């Protein structure tokens, strides 16, 4: 890399770091992901005239956040009516406008967004010019429907910001920590290892990527890099744990936390992994079309903490479309409140879960959580 290229890269990194709310989170101030979300909401209110006039100097609480999301939802509706060919057509045809949404029960007036429509007509959802697109990702997830999503540079930075907050919540809180990234079986147009390593670099943490299937190679990397946290697919980490059971003692490697993503993690798989490494195993959930990393467990292992300012979530009866109360299982439906490029409104995830509205024992009392996630039968 030439000197000028190095300087440009350094400048871009410095600018990016200044934009990250996650770098401002101090240890001991509560759940880092919740603190990140609250900071995002405060900044949003500060810089949005409608929000600022509505909330004034009110203190943040759950009612505040619920009202904030409804206002953001109406603003998003107005935005897509002007910029999204898909939503403009269906909302105008149905005679729906933002003023009709005055409570969460009113969301049922809006049609659900089906995955098949996104797969067949991705650019009908695009709200910005092509030149504003920084990256496009394609993923089939578990539905075998190839879906393409586009993101602006600022949205990619927001994703990195939330990833850092999630890593902090998982226990990555020291400059001496090293995240070992293991995704040997992932094949997609986005590389989770690069996203995670970029997040660590911007946060000032160390990371190492090893996509080898060789057990000895993974252990050697842990010892050489001083690995303290591990992230990878659930099945690979489960297989790795079984393979190293006779090679290490629990706690010997100094691993603080293991994060399983991309695939379901059964109780027996979690038990196996934790018994081998002598640390807690946390689950992470996300979808490419929602921004890759959307929710993660804390050390209490009592539900997934969501990226609170980014999403308005509902749980519905998948057959009737009716909203279900907290604690009752149904299909997770998500609205991406803060996306400009390809926002999704009432997007059907085809994942079954339940809302958890009670405070978490980790100290988080404002954010919403979702329970264990299961795939919906086709």
PDB file of C-alpha atoms in Angstrom, residues 259-371:
ATOM      1  CA  UNK A 259     -20.680 -16.817  20.807  1.00  0.00           C
ATOM      2  CA  UNK A 260     -22.651 -19.134  18.538  1.00  0.00           C
ATOM      3  CA  UNK A 261     -24.316 -17.628  15.466  1.00  0.00           C
ATOM      4  CA  UNK A 262     -25.857 -18.391  12.077  1.00  0.00           C
ATOM      5  CA  UNK A 263     -27.474 -21.648  13.222  1.00  0.00           C
ATOM      6  CA  UNK A 264     -29.694 -22.893  16.067  1.00  0.00           C
ATOM      7  CA  UNK A 265     -28.027 -23.890  19.325  1.00  0.00           C
ATOM      8  CA  UNK A 266     -29.794 -26.637  21.240  1.00  0.00           C
ATOM      9  CA  UNK A 267     -29.526 -26.978  25.045  1.00  0.00           C
ATOM     10  CA  UNK A 268     -27.445 -30.145  24.644  1.00  0.00           C
ATOM     11  CA  UNK A 269     -25.061 -28.406  22.226  1.00  0.00           C
ATOM     12  CA  UNK A 270     -24.653 -25.502  24.640  1.00  0.00           C
ATOM     13  CA  UNK A 271     -24.003 -27.886  27.536  1.00  0.00           C
ATOM     14  CA  UNK A 272     -21.338 -29.717  25.536  1.00  0.00           C
ATOM     15  CA  UNK A 273     -19.546 -26.504  24.523  1.00  0.00           C
ATOM     16  CA  UNK A 274     -19.625 -24.975  28.010  1.00  0.00           C
ATOM     17  CA  UNK A 275     -18.368 -28.149  29.695  1.00  0.00           C
ATOM     18  CA  UNK A 276     -15.354 -28.316  27.369  1.00  0.00           C
ATOM     19  CA  UNK A 277     -14.249 -24.675  27.530  1.00  0.00           C
ATOM     20  CA  UNK A 278     -15.366 -23.813  31.066  1.00  0.00           C
ATOM     21  CA  UNK A 279     -17.179 -20.614  30.065  1.00  0.00           C
ATOM     22  CA  UNK A 280     -20.623 -19.413  29.045  1.00  0.00           C
ATOM     23  CA  UNK A 281     -21.898 -19.855  25.521  1.00  0.00           C
ATOM     24  CA  UNK A 282     -24.089 -17.073  24.122  1.00  0.00           C
ATOM     25  CA  UNK A 283     -26.321 -17.146  21.061  1.00  0.00           C
ATOM     26  CA  UNK A 284     -26.437 -14.456  18.404  1.00  0.00           C
ATOM     27  CA  UNK A 285     -29.270 -13.969  15.909  1.00  0.00           C
ATOM     28  CA  UNK A 286     -29.391 -11.974  12.712  1.00  0.00           C
ATOM     29  CA  UNK A 287     -30.599 -11.844   9.120  1.00  0.00           C
ATOM     30  CA  UNK A 288     -28.774 -10.367   6.132  1.00  0.00           C
ATOM     31  CA  UNK A 289     -31.855  -8.416   5.103  1.00  0.00           C
ATOM     32  CA  UNK A 290     -32.107  -6.856   8.579  1.00  0.00           C
ATOM     33  CA  UNK A 291     -28.450  -5.886   8.875  1.00  0.00           C
ATOM     34  CA  UNK A 292     -26.560  -9.102   9.681  1.00  0.00           C
ATOM     35  CA  UNK A 293     -26.279  -8.794  13.493  1.00  0.00           C
ATOM     36  CA  UNK A 294     -29.567  -7.995  15.170  1.00  0.00           C
ATOM     37  CA  UNK A 295     -29.735  -9.594  18.627  1.00  0.00           C
ATOM     38  CA  UNK A 296     -27.509 -11.398  21.119  1.00  0.00           C
ATOM     39  CA  UNK A 297     -27.786 -13.019  24.534  1.00  0.00           C
ATOM     40  CA  UNK A 298     -26.155 -11.541  27.618  1.00  0.00           C
ATOM     41  CA  UNK A 299     -24.471 -13.612  30.331  1.00  0.00           C
ATOM     42  CA  UNK A 300     -27.871 -14.277  31.926  1.00  0.00           C
ATOM     43  CA  UNK A 301     -28.762 -16.371  28.842  1.00  0.00           C
ATOM     44  CA  UNK A 302     -32.381 -15.279  29.193  1.00  0.00           C
ATOM     45  CA  UNK A 303     -33.445 -14.182  25.731  1.00  0.00           C
ATOM     46  CA  UNK A 304     -31.884 -12.153  22.934  1.00  0.00           C
ATOM     47  CA  UNK A 305     -31.283  -8.422  23.484  1.00  0.00           C
ATOM     48  CA  UNK A 306     -32.257  -6.534  20.332  1.00  0.00           C
ATOM     49  CA  UNK A 307     -30.548  -3.569  18.705  1.00  0.00           C
ATOM     50  CA  UNK A 308     -33.290  -1.480  20.279  1.00  0.00           C
ATOM     51  CA  UNK A 309     -33.229   1.782  18.249  1.00  0.00           C
ATOM     52  CA  UNK A 310     -32.981  -0.049  14.939  1.00  0.00           C
ATOM     53  CA  UNK A 311     -36.099  -2.179  15.066  1.00  0.00           C
ATOM     54  CA  UNK A 312     -39.781  -2.154  15.857  1.00  0.00           C
ATOM     55  CA  UNK A 313     -40.681  -5.790  16.444  1.00  0.00           C
ATOM     56  CA  UNK A 314     -44.004  -7.567  16.581  1.00  0.00           C
ATOM     57  CA  UNK A 315     -44.964 -11.182  17.177  1.00  0.00           C
ATOM     58  CA  UNK A 316     -47.991 -12.291  15.170  1.00  0.00           C
ATOM     59  CA  UNK A 317     -50.109 -15.360  14.665  1.00  0.00           C
ATOM     60  CA  UNK A 318     -48.638 -16.588  11.335  1.00  0.00           C
ATOM     61  CA  UNK A 319     -52.039 -17.835  10.175  1.00  0.00           C
ATOM     62  CA  UNK A 320     -54.229 -14.840  11.043  1.00  0.00           C
ATOM     63  CA  UNK A 321     -51.665 -12.017  11.100  1.00  0.00           C
ATOM     64  CA  UNK A 322     -52.984 -10.819  14.474  1.00  0.00           C
ATOM     65  CA  UNK A 323     -50.519  -9.365  16.960  1.00  0.00           C
ATOM     66  CA  UNK A 324     -49.762 -11.518  20.008  1.00  0.00           C
ATOM     67  CA  UNK A 325     -49.021 -10.254  23.534  1.00  0.00           C
ATOM     68  CA  UNK A 326     -45.622 -10.656  25.263  1.00  0.00           C
ATOM     69  CA  UNK A 327     -44.930 -14.234  26.299  1.00  0.00           C
ATOM     70  CA  UNK A 328     -47.027 -15.809  23.538  1.00  0.00           C
ATOM     71  CA  UNK A 329     -45.163 -17.531  20.706  1.00  0.00           C
ATOM     72  CA  UNK A 330     -45.686 -16.507  17.111  1.00  0.00           C
ATOM     73  CA  UNK A 331     -43.856 -15.280  14.029  1.00  0.00           C
ATOM     74  CA  UNK A 332     -41.350 -12.467  14.470  1.00  0.00           C
ATOM     75  CA  UNK A 333     -42.110  -9.446  12.275  1.00  0.00           C
ATOM     76  CA  UNK A 334     -39.534  -6.656  12.040  1.00  0.00           C
ATOM     77  CA  UNK A 335     -39.507  -3.053  10.806  1.00  0.00           C
ATOM     78  CA  UNK A 336     -36.081  -1.482  10.197  1.00  0.00           C
ATOM     79  CA  UNK A 337     -36.665   1.978  11.651  1.00  0.00           C
ATOM     80  CA  UNK A 338     -33.390   3.693  10.794  1.00  0.00           C
ATOM     81  CA  UNK A 339     -32.508   2.449   7.296  1.00  0.00           C
ATOM     82  CA  UNK A 340     -32.407   4.758   4.276  1.00  0.00           C
ATOM     83  CA  UNK A 341     -31.205   2.416   1.548  1.00  0.00           C
ATOM     84  CA  UNK A 342     -33.657  -0.500   1.600  1.00  0.00           C
ATOM     85  CA  UNK A 343     -35.923  -0.178   4.645  1.00  0.00           C
ATOM     86  CA  UNK A 344     -38.306  -3.032   5.342  1.00  0.00           C
ATOM     87  CA  UNK A 345     -41.710  -2.535   6.976  1.00  0.00           C
ATOM     88  CA  UNK A 346     -43.420  -5.393   8.813  1.00  0.00           C
ATOM     89  CA  UNK A 347     -41.009  -7.947   7.344  1.00  0.00           C
ATOM     90  CA  UNK A 348     -41.887 -11.592   7.956  1.00  0.00           C
ATOM     91  CA  UNK A 349     -38.833 -13.426   9.292  1.00  0.00           C
ATOM     92  CA  UNK A 350     -40.414 -16.898   9.378  1.00  0.00           C
ATOM     93  CA  UNK A 351     -38.838 -17.304  12.815  1.00  0.00           C
ATOM     94  CA  UNK A 352     -40.964 -18.282  15.807  1.00  0.00           C
ATOM     95  CA  UNK A 353     -40.347 -16.528  19.126  1.00  0.00           C
ATOM     96  CA  UNK A 354     -42.046 -14.517  21.871  1.00  0.00           C
ATOM     97  CA  UNK A 355     -41.551 -10.970  23.154  1.00  0.00           C
ATOM     98  CA  UNK A 356     -40.032 -10.526  26.621  1.00  0.00           C
ATOM     99  CA  UNK A 357     -40.928  -7.181  28.178  1.00  0.00           C
ATOM    100  CA  UNK A 358     -39.605  -7.729  31.710  1.00  0.00           C
ATOM    101  CA  UNK A 359     -36.254  -6.240  32.774  1.00  0.00           C
ATOM    102  CA  UNK A 360     -33.273  -8.587  32.493  1.00  0.00           C
ATOM    103  CA  UNK A 361     -31.174  -9.611  35.494  1.00  0.00           C
ATOM    104  CA  UNK A 362     -28.138  -8.214  33.669  1.00  0.00           C
ATOM    105  CA  UNK A 363     -29.455  -4.742  34.491  1.00  0.00           C
ATOM    106  CA  UNK A 364     -31.096  -3.909  31.156  1.00  0.00           C
ATOM    107  CA  UNK A 365     -34.525  -2.483  31.901  1.00  0.00           C
ATOM    108  CA  UNK A 366     -35.398  -0.420  28.805  1.00  0.00           C
ATOM    109  CA  UNK A 367     -34.687  -2.717  25.893  1.00  0.00           C
ATOM    110  CA  UNK A 368     -36.943  -5.419  24.510  1.00  0.00           C
ATOM    111  CA  UNK A 369     -35.897  -9.052  24.252  1.00  0.00           C
ATOM    112  CA  UNK A 370     -37.076 -12.062  22.300  1.00  0.00           C
ATOM    113  CA  UNK A 371     -37.105 -15.651  23.526  1.00  0.00           C
TER     114      UNK A 371
END
